[in-house]
Coordinates of C-alpha atoms and ligand atoms in Angstrom, one line a residue:
M1 CA 74.2 223.1 54.8
A2 CA 71.6 225.0 53.3
A3 CA 73.7 228.2 53.0
I4 CA 71.4 230.4 51.2
S5 CA 72.2 229.9 47.7
I6 CA 70.8 233.0 46.3
F7 CA 72.4 233.1 43.0
F8 CA 70.9 234.6 40.4
Y9 CA 71.5 232.5 37.2
F10 CA 71.7 234.9 34.3
L11 CA 72.8 232.9 31.4
L12 CA 74.2 233.0 28.4
F13 CA 74.5 230.3 26.0
S14 CA 77.6 230.1 24.3
F15 CA 78.3 226.5 23.7
A16 CA 77.5 224.9 20.5
E17 CA 77.7 221.5 18.8
A18 CA 75.7 220.6 16.0
T19 CA 75.2 217.8 14.0
T20 CA 74.9 219.0 10.4
N21 CA 71.9 217.9 8.2
R22 CA 74.2 216.4 5.4
G23 CA 75.9 214.1 7.8
G24 CA 72.3 212.7 8.5
G25 CA 72.2 214.4 11.8
N26 CA 68.8 214.8 13.4
G27 CA 69.4 217.4 15.8
F28 CA 71.5 220.3 16.9
T29 CA 72.5 222.3 20.0
T30 CA 73.6 225.9 20.7
S31 CA 74.3 228.2 23.5
L32 CA 71.7 230.3 25.4
F33 CA 72.8 233.5 27.1
H34 CA 70.9 235.7 29.5
R35 CA 70.1 239.2 28.2
D36 CA 72.0 240.7 31.0
S37 CA 75.1 238.5 30.5
L38 CA 78.5 240.2 29.2
L39 CA 77.9 238.5 25.8
S40 CA 74.5 240.4 25.4
P41 CA 74.2 243.4 23.3
L42 CA 71.7 244.4 26.3
H43 CA 74.2 244.2 29.1
N44 CA 74.3 247.4 30.9
S45 CA 77.5 247.8 32.9
S46 CA 76.3 250.8 34.9
L47 CA 73.9 248.6 36.7
S48 CA 74.7 246.7 39.8
C49 CA 73.9 242.9 39.9
H50 CA 70.9 243.9 42.2
D51 CA 69.5 246.3 40.0
R52 CA 69.6 243.7 36.9
R53 CA 67.7 241.3 39.4
T54 CA 65.1 243.9 40.3
N55 CA 64.7 244.9 36.8
A56 CA 64.2 241.2 35.7
F57 CA 61.7 240.8 38.4
R58 CA 59.7 244.1 37.2
R59 CA 59.7 242.6 33.7
S60 CA 58.0 239.5 35.1
F61 CA 55.0 241.5 35.9
S62 CA 54.9 243.2 32.7
R63 CA 55.4 239.9 30.8
S64 CA 52.8 238.1 33.0
A65 CA 50.3 240.9 32.0
T66 CA 50.9 240.6 28.4
L67 CA 50.8 236.8 28.5
L68 CA 47.5 237.0 30.4
S69 CA 46.0 239.5 27.7
H70 CA 46.9 236.9 25.1
V71 CA 45.0 234.1 26.9
N72 CA 41.9 236.2 27.3
A73 CA 42.0 238.1 24.0
V74 CA 38.9 238.4 22.3
S75 CA 39.2 236.9 18.9
T76 CA 39.4 240.1 17.0
A77 CA 42.5 240.1 14.8
C78 CA 44.7 242.9 16.0
I79 CA 44.4 242.0 19.6
H80 CA 45.2 238.2 19.5
S81 CA 48.7 238.3 18.9
P82 CA 51.3 235.6 19.0
I83 CA 54.3 237.9 19.7
I84 CA 54.9 239.3 23.1
P85 CA 56.7 242.5 23.1
N86 CA 58.3 241.6 26.5
S87 CA 59.7 239.0 24.7
G88 CA 61.9 236.8 27.1
E89 CA 65.2 236.7 29.0
F90 CA 67.4 234.5 26.9
L91 CA 69.2 235.1 23.7
M92 CA 70.4 232.9 21.2
S93 CA 72.8 233.3 17.8
V94 CA 71.1 232.4 14.5
S95 CA 71.7 233.4 11.0
I96 CA 69.2 233.9 8.2
G97 CA 69.5 233.7 4.4
T98 CA 71.9 232.8 1.6
P99 CA 74.6 233.8 2.4
P100 CA 73.8 233.6 5.9
V101 CA 73.5 237.0 8.1
D102 CA 74.0 236.6 11.6
F103 CA 71.8 238.0 14.3
I104 CA 70.9 237.6 17.8
A105 CA 67.4 236.9 18.7
I106 CA 65.4 236.6 21.9
A107 CA 64.3 232.7 22.2
D108 CA 60.8 232.9 23.2
T109 CA 58.7 230.1 24.3
G110 CA 55.7 232.5 24.5
S111 CA 55.4 233.4 20.9
D112 CA 55.3 231.4 17.7
L113 CA 56.5 233.4 14.8
T114 CA 60.2 233.8 14.1
W115 CA 61.1 237.3 12.8
T116 CA 63.9 239.6 12.1
Q117 CA 64.0 243.4 11.1
C118 CA 64.3 243.6 7.3
L119 CA 65.6 246.2 4.7
P120 CA 64.1 248.4 3.4
C121 CA 63.2 249.6 6.8
Q122 CA 60.4 252.1 7.2
K123 CA 60.8 252.2 10.9
C124 CA 63.2 249.9 12.8
F125 CA 64.9 249.9 16.0
N126 CA 68.7 250.1 16.2
Q127 CA 70.4 246.6 16.4
S128 CA 73.8 245.5 17.0
H129 CA 74.1 243.5 13.9
P130 CA 73.8 244.8 10.2
M131 CA 70.1 244.5 9.1
F132 CA 68.9 241.6 6.9
N133 CA 68.3 242.4 3.5
P134 CA 65.9 240.0 1.7
R135 CA 66.9 241.0 -1.8
R136 CA 70.6 239.8 -1.0
S137 CA 69.2 236.3 -0.1
S138 CA 68.9 234.0 -2.9
S139 CA 66.7 231.6 -0.7
Y140 CA 64.4 234.3 0.4
R141 CA 60.8 233.8 -0.9
N142 CA 57.4 235.7 -0.4
V143 CA 54.7 233.6 1.1
S144 CA 51.8 234.0 -1.1
C145 CA 48.6 235.5 0.1
T146 CA 46.5 232.6 -1.1
S147 CA 48.6 230.0 0.9
D148 CA 47.4 228.0 4.0
T149 CA 50.5 229.5 5.7
C150 CA 49.4 233.0 5.3
R151 CA 45.8 232.2 6.3
S152 CA 46.8 230.3 9.6
L153 CA 48.1 233.9 10.9
D154 CA 45.4 235.8 13.0
S155 CA 45.8 238.8 11.1
Y156 CA 47.1 239.4 7.5
H157 CA 46.4 241.5 4.4
C158 CA 47.3 240.9 1.0
G159 CA 49.2 242.7 -1.7
T160 CA 47.1 243.7 -4.8
D161 CA 48.8 240.8 -6.8
L162 CA 48.1 238.2 -4.1
Q163 CA 52.0 237.6 -4.0
T164 CA 52.7 238.9 -0.6
C165 CA 51.2 238.2 2.7
S166 CA 51.7 241.1 5.2
Y167 CA 51.3 240.3 9.0
G168 CA 51.0 242.8 11.8
Y169 CA 51.0 242.7 15.2
S170 CA 50.4 245.7 17.7
Y171 CA 50.3 245.9 21.4
G172 CA 48.6 247.9 23.9
D173 CA 52.1 249.2 24.8
R174 CA 52.7 250.8 21.5
S175 CA 55.0 247.9 20.4
F176 CA 54.7 246.4 16.9
T177 CA 56.0 244.8 14.0
Y178 CA 54.8 244.7 10.6
G179 CA 56.1 243.0 7.6
D180 CA 55.8 240.2 5.0
L181 CA 55.6 236.7 5.8
A182 CA 58.3 235.0 3.9
S183 CA 60.4 231.6 3.9
D184 CA 64.2 231.5 4.1
K185 CA 67.0 229.3 5.4
I186 CA 67.6 229.5 9.1
T187 CA 71.0 228.4 10.1
I188 CA 71.8 227.5 13.7
E189 CA 75.4 226.5 14.3
S190 CA 75.7 224.6 11.3
F191 CA 72.6 223.0 11.1
K192 CA 70.4 224.3 8.2
L193 CA 66.6 224.7 8.2
P194 CA 65.4 225.3 4.7
K195 CA 62.5 227.2 3.8
T196 CA 61.5 228.3 7.3
V197 CA 58.3 230.7 7.5
I198 CA 59.5 233.7 9.0
G199 CA 58.3 237.3 9.3
C200 CA 60.3 239.9 7.8
G201 CA 59.7 243.1 9.6
H202 CA 60.0 246.5 7.9
Q203 CA 58.2 248.4 10.6
N204 CA 59.3 247.7 14.2
G205 CA 59.4 249.4 17.4
G206 CA 58.2 249.9 20.8
T207 CA 59.5 248.0 23.8
F208 CA 61.5 246.0 21.2
G209 CA 63.6 249.1 20.9
G210 CA 67.4 249.1 21.5
V211 CA 67.0 245.3 21.8
T212 CA 68.0 242.4 19.7
S213 CA 67.2 241.9 15.9
G214 CA 64.1 239.8 16.5
I215 CA 62.6 236.6 17.8
I216 CA 62.9 232.9 17.7
G217 CA 59.4 231.5 18.3
L218 CA 59.5 228.5 20.2
G219 CA 55.7 228.4 21.1
G220 CA 53.5 225.4 20.5
G221 CA 51.6 227.0 17.7
A222 CA 51.7 226.0 13.9
L223 CA 54.2 229.0 12.8
S224 CA 56.6 228.2 15.5
L225 CA 60.1 227.2 14.7
V226 CA 59.7 224.0 16.8
S227 CA 56.4 223.2 14.9
Q228 CA 57.9 223.7 11.5
M229 CA 61.0 221.5 12.0
N230 CA 59.3 218.1 11.2
T231 CA 58.5 219.6 7.6
I232 CA 61.4 221.8 7.0
A233 CA 64.4 219.7 8.3
A234 CA 62.6 216.2 9.0
I235 CA 63.6 216.4 12.9
K236 CA 61.3 215.6 15.7
R237 CA 59.3 218.7 17.1
Q238 CA 61.1 218.7 20.4
F239 CA 63.4 221.0 22.2
S240 CA 65.2 221.2 25.5
Y241 CA 67.1 224.0 27.4
C242 CA 69.4 223.9 30.6
L243 CA 69.5 227.3 32.5
P244 CA 72.8 227.4 34.8
T245 CA 73.3 229.6 37.9
F246 CA 74.4 233.0 37.3
F247 CA 76.5 233.6 40.4
S248 CA 78.9 236.6 40.0
D249 CA 80.1 235.1 36.8
E250 CA 78.3 237.0 34.0
N251 CA 79.9 234.8 31.3
I252 CA 78.0 231.6 32.0
T253 CA 75.9 230.1 29.4
G254 CA 73.3 227.4 29.0
K255 CA 72.3 225.5 26.2
I256 CA 69.4 224.9 24.1
S257 CA 68.8 221.5 21.8
F258 CA 66.6 220.5 19.4
G259 CA 65.3 217.4 17.6
Q260 CA 67.2 214.3 18.7
N261 CA 69.7 216.4 20.7
A262 CA 67.0 217.3 22.9
V263 CA 65.8 213.9 24.2
V264 CA 65.8 213.8 27.9
S265 CA 66.7 210.5 29.2
G266 CA 67.9 208.8 32.5
P267 CA 67.0 207.5 35.8
K268 CA 66.0 210.9 37.2
V269 CA 63.7 212.1 34.4
I270 CA 60.3 213.0 35.5
S271 CA 57.6 213.9 32.8
T272 CA 54.1 215.6 32.8
P273 CA 51.5 215.8 30.2
L274 CA 51.5 219.1 28.2
V275 CA 47.9 220.2 28.3
S276 CA 46.0 221.4 25.2
R277 CA 44.4 224.6 25.7
S278 CA 44.1 227.9 23.9
P279 CA 46.1 229.5 22.9
D280 CA 48.0 226.6 21.5
T281 CA 51.2 228.8 21.7
F282 CA 51.7 228.2 25.5
Y283 CA 52.9 225.3 27.1
F284 CA 50.2 224.4 29.8
L285 CA 50.8 222.1 32.6
T286 CA 49.0 220.9 35.6
L287 CA 50.0 221.8 39.0
E288 CA 48.5 219.5 41.6
A289 CA 50.1 220.7 44.8
I290 CA 53.2 222.1 46.3
S291 CA 54.9 220.7 49.4
V292 CA 57.0 222.3 51.9
A293 CA 58.2 221.2 55.2
N294 CA 56.0 218.0 55.2
K295 CA 52.9 220.2 54.4
R296 CA 51.0 219.5 51.2
L297 CA 49.2 222.4 49.8
K298 CA 46.7 221.9 47.1
A299 CA 46.3 224.0 44.1
A300 CA 42.8 224.5 44.0
D301 CA 40.3 224.0 47.0
D302 CA 37.7 222.3 44.7
T303 CA 38.9 218.9 43.9
S304 CA 37.7 219.0 40.2
A305 CA 40.4 217.8 38.1
L306 CA 38.7 219.8 35.2
T307 CA 39.6 223.3 36.7
R308 CA 43.0 222.1 37.5
R309 CA 44.1 220.7 34.2
G310 CA 46.5 223.1 32.7
N311 CA 46.4 225.6 35.5
I312 CA 49.9 226.9 34.9
I313 CA 51.9 227.7 31.8
I314 CA 55.9 227.0 31.7
D315 CA 57.8 229.8 30.4
S316 CA 61.5 230.5 29.9
G317 CA 60.9 234.4 29.6
T318 CA 59.4 235.2 32.9
T319 CA 61.7 235.4 35.7
L320 CA 59.7 234.9 38.7
T321 CA 56.9 232.2 39.2
F322 CA 53.5 233.2 39.6
L323 CA 51.1 230.8 41.5
P324 CA 47.7 230.5 41.9
R325 CA 46.5 233.1 44.7
N326 CA 45.5 230.4 47.3
L327 CA 48.4 228.3 46.6
Y328 CA 50.9 231.2 46.8
E329 CA 49.1 232.3 50.4
D330 CA 49.2 229.0 51.8
L331 CA 53.1 228.5 50.9
V332 CA 53.9 231.9 52.3
S333 CA 52.1 231.3 55.8
T334 CA 53.9 227.9 55.8
L335 CA 57.2 229.4 55.0
V336 CA 56.8 232.1 57.6
S337 CA 56.2 229.4 60.3
V338 CA 59.3 227.4 59.1
I339 CA 62.1 230.0 58.4
K340 CA 63.2 231.7 61.7
A341 CA 64.8 234.7 60.6
K342 CA 64.2 238.8 60.6
R343 CA 61.6 239.6 58.0
V344 CA 62.3 242.8 56.2
D345 CA 60.6 244.8 53.2
D346 CA 61.8 244.5 49.8
P347 CA 63.6 247.9 49.2
S348 CA 62.2 248.0 45.6
G349 CA 58.7 246.8 46.8
I350 CA 58.3 244.1 44.3
L351 CA 58.5 240.9 46.3
E352 CA 56.4 240.1 49.5
L353 CA 58.4 237.7 51.5
C354 CA 62.0 238.8 52.4
Y355 CA 64.5 238.3 55.2
A356 CA 67.4 239.9 56.5
A357 CA 70.0 237.8 55.0
G358 CA 72.9 237.9 52.8
G359 CA 74.4 235.6 50.6
G360 CA 76.5 233.7 53.3
D361 CA 73.9 233.4 55.8
D362 CA 72.1 230.5 56.9
L363 CA 68.3 231.0 56.4
H364 CA 67.6 227.0 56.5
I365 CA 65.0 227.5 53.4
P366 CA 63.2 224.3 52.8
V367 CA 63.1 222.4 49.8
I368 CA 60.0 223.2 48.1
I369 CA 58.3 220.6 45.8
A370 CA 56.1 221.3 42.9
H371 CA 53.9 218.2 42.4
F372 CA 52.9 218.1 38.6
A373 CA 50.2 215.9 37.2
G374 CA 51.4 212.3 36.5
G375 CA 53.7 212.1 39.5
A376 CA 56.3 214.7 38.2
D377 CA 57.5 216.1 41.6
V378 CA 60.1 218.8 40.8
K379 CA 62.4 219.6 43.9
L380 CA 63.0 223.2 44.1
L381 CA 66.3 224.2 45.9
P382 CA 66.6 227.5 47.5
L383 CA 68.5 228.9 44.5
N384 CA 65.2 228.3 42.6
T385 CA 63.1 230.0 45.2
F386 CA 64.8 232.8 46.9
A387 CA 67.3 235.5 45.4
L388 CA 69.4 238.1 47.0
V389 CA 67.7 241.3 45.9
A390 CA 69.9 243.9 47.9
E391 CA 72.7 243.9 50.2
N392 CA 71.5 241.5 53.2
V393 CA 68.0 241.1 51.6
T394 CA 66.7 237.7 50.4
C395 CA 63.4 237.4 48.9
L396 CA 60.9 234.6 47.8
T397 CA 61.0 234.6 44.1
L398 CA 57.5 233.3 43.8
A399 CA 54.4 235.8 43.4
P400 CA 50.7 235.5 43.3
A401 CA 49.2 235.3 39.8
S402 CA 46.7 237.8 38.9
D403 CA 45.0 235.2 36.8
L404 CA 47.5 233.4 34.8
A405 CA 50.0 231.2 36.9
I406 CA 53.4 231.0 35.5
F407 CA 56.2 228.5 36.2
G408 CA 59.1 231.0 35.6
N409 CA 62.8 230.5 34.8
L410 CA 64.6 230.9 38.2
A411 CA 62.6 227.9 39.1
Q412 CA 64.0 226.1 36.0
I413 CA 67.7 226.6 36.9
N414 CA 69.8 223.4 37.0
F415 CA 67.2 221.3 35.1
I416 CA 67.1 220.1 31.7
V417 CA 63.7 221.1 30.6
G418 CA 62.5 219.2 27.7
Y419 CA 59.5 219.8 25.6
D420 CA 58.2 217.2 23.3
L421 CA 55.6 218.2 21.0
E422 CA 55.1 215.0 19.3
N423 CA 54.3 213.0 22.6
K424 CA 52.7 216.2 24.4
R425 CA 55.1 215.5 27.6
L426 CA 57.2 218.0 29.3
S427 CA 60.3 216.7 31.1
F428 CA 62.5 217.6 34.0
K429 CA 66.0 216.3 34.7
P430 CA 68.1 217.7 37.6
T431 CA 71.5 218.6 36.4
V432 CA 74.2 221.2 36.9
C433 CA 73.7 223.1 33.8
D434 CA 77.0 225.3 34.0
Ligands
NAG1 C1 72.0 251.5 31.9 O1 71.4 251.9 33.1 C2 71.5 253.2 33.6 C3 71.1 253.3 35.0 O2 69.8 252.9 35.2 C4 70.3 254.1 32.6 O3 70.6 255.4 33.0 C5 70.8 253.8 31.3 O4 70.0 254.3 30.2 C6 71.2 252.4 30.7 N1 71.7 252.4 29.6 C7 71.1 251.6 28.4 C8 71.9 251.7 27.3 O5 69.9 251.1 28.6
NAG2 C1 70.2 254.5 16.8 O1 71.7 254.6 16.4 C2 72.0 255.9 15.7 C3 73.4 255.9 15.2 O2 74.3 255.1 16.2 C4 71.8 257.1 16.7 O3 72.1 258.3 16.2 C5 70.4 257.2 17.1 O4 70.3 258.1 18.3 C6 70.0 255.6 17.9 N1 68.5 255.7 18.0 C7 68.0 255.2 19.1 C8 66.7 255.1 19.4 O5 68.9 254.6 20.1
NAG3 C1 58.7 240.0 -2.2 O1 57.5 240.8 -2.3 C2 57.9 242.1 -2.3 C3 56.8 243.0 -2.1 O2 56.0 243.1 -3.0 C4 58.8 242.6 -3.4 O3 59.5 243.9 -3.8 C5 59.8 241.2 -3.7 O4 60.7 241.6 -4.8 C6 59.3 240.1 -3.5 N1 60.6 239.3 -3.5 C7 60.6 238.1 -4.1 C8 61.7 237.1 -3.7 O5 59.7 237.6 -4.7
NAG4 C1 84.1 237.1 30.6 O1 84.7 236.7 29.5 C2 85.8 237.4 29.0 C3 86.5 236.8 27.8 O2 86.1 235.6 27.6 C4 86.9 237.7 30.1 O3 87.8 238.6 29.7 C5 86.2 238.5 31.0 O4 87.2 238.5 32.3 C6 85.3 237.3 31.8 N1 84.5 238.0 32.8 C7 84.0 237.3 33.7 C8 83.3 238.4 34.9 O5 84.3 236.1 34.3
NAG5 C1 75.0 243.5 55.9 O1 75.2 242.7 57.2 C2 76.5 242.5 57.7 C3 76.8 241.7 58.5 O2 75.6 241.7 59.5 C4 77.0 244.2 58.2 O3 78.2 244.4 58.5 C5 76.4 245.4 56.8 O4 76.6 246.3 57.5 C6 75.1 244.8 56.3 N1 75.0 245.7 55.1 C7 73.9 246.5 55.0 C8 74.0 247.3 53.8 O5 72.9 246.7 55.9

């Protein structure tokens, strides 16, 4: 019974177990929650669930444009920025400093530097938690301008005494964060990450405004939280998350794990290489083909393995999946020939392939298999590929990429997705994440 399971996942992460460093643990787990969930400061109760989905789809397009500009960035300092203003869909609770100050941050697989708004604020956006005051934190240290850490930033400038390293990122859409590169203790659940390099943002604004208090950078670059874990807490550079379905339950949460807790194991695990490409922030995979209804659709006409290697990034902060255009078009024409239902337009005009069907109707949506390099065949169920966007309108949640293909978060629902930076592997394990 392939009753259309169009359930938007929208998650929240609220569960948490952690091993403390003191006890010799080498990993920890916390909850992830979706930005539209009831646990989120961004939840807007005046929006319908259809509006929330449509907004998430719109954000997907602006995020994909931002990620693309990052890939294509000419290497001038101010354009090449490791922070994405449209910074993601999932939030997590962390604390910073000694004594710890709590905040809610966007968990972003598309950026590296972890930062929060800091006092004194020359310009800050409103946040739901009190602002972090570095003067009150006994573990806060400025990062010196002569350090390699400072020099690893694409853009920095030095204070007159060389004791401070100012970072600054600005974006075409007027979003920005400026502040001091620093180190301080980050606490997630009860796990302590001492001397973590962070950005202390004294001037922040633009599309961040009204959102959360900062970013947890989960990218693959040197300054990301994951990349630092080995040196700051002697734990393996790996993390995994599990994004659940979001039906009508806005309280549902997922999980994110780090270090030893992030090992993905068991008989159903499939893995594919993480491909090294620029920028190292992004997680590039190789999508070889897609199968649907016994048809195998190749990702590229030319069979050159070189052009295919690293042809798609995986991202938790993009809702839709963007496929290379030829593959998307082949997929749509195959789906059109297989799904026997009345086609309608997406009322918001965002998505292309929509059917007149509500949540209870049986559209017989076929399983779509994404074939990643190394024999990693990811079976996408209807809930990973279609969504109810309005009453009685169900649409394909895949779209053609303008240039950068992205495997988005709807496609990752009900998988444990493991990022192993030590062994350069990404794993999927089908699971019920709720
Ligand atoms: C909530 O959504 C409504 C309707 O779109 C909008 O007018 C309002 O500004 C939103 N509120 C917030 C806090 O974003
Ligand atoms: C920030 O919060 C203050 C006090 O609650 C309010 O007066 C101000 O309008 C808010 N600013 C924005 C940009 O939302
Ligand atoms: C860090 O640098 C700022 C700006 O120069 C300075 O005001 C502050 O006292 C320094 N903090 C520490 C802990 O050295
Ligand atoms: C969400 O959780 C809160 C408190 O735990 C509860 O009061 C509320 O009814 C729940 N909402 C939904 C939609 O399940
Ligand atoms: C949705 O479909 C049902 C059953 O076909 C119908 O009764 C209802 O009026 C439709 N709603 C809209 C908004 O078209």
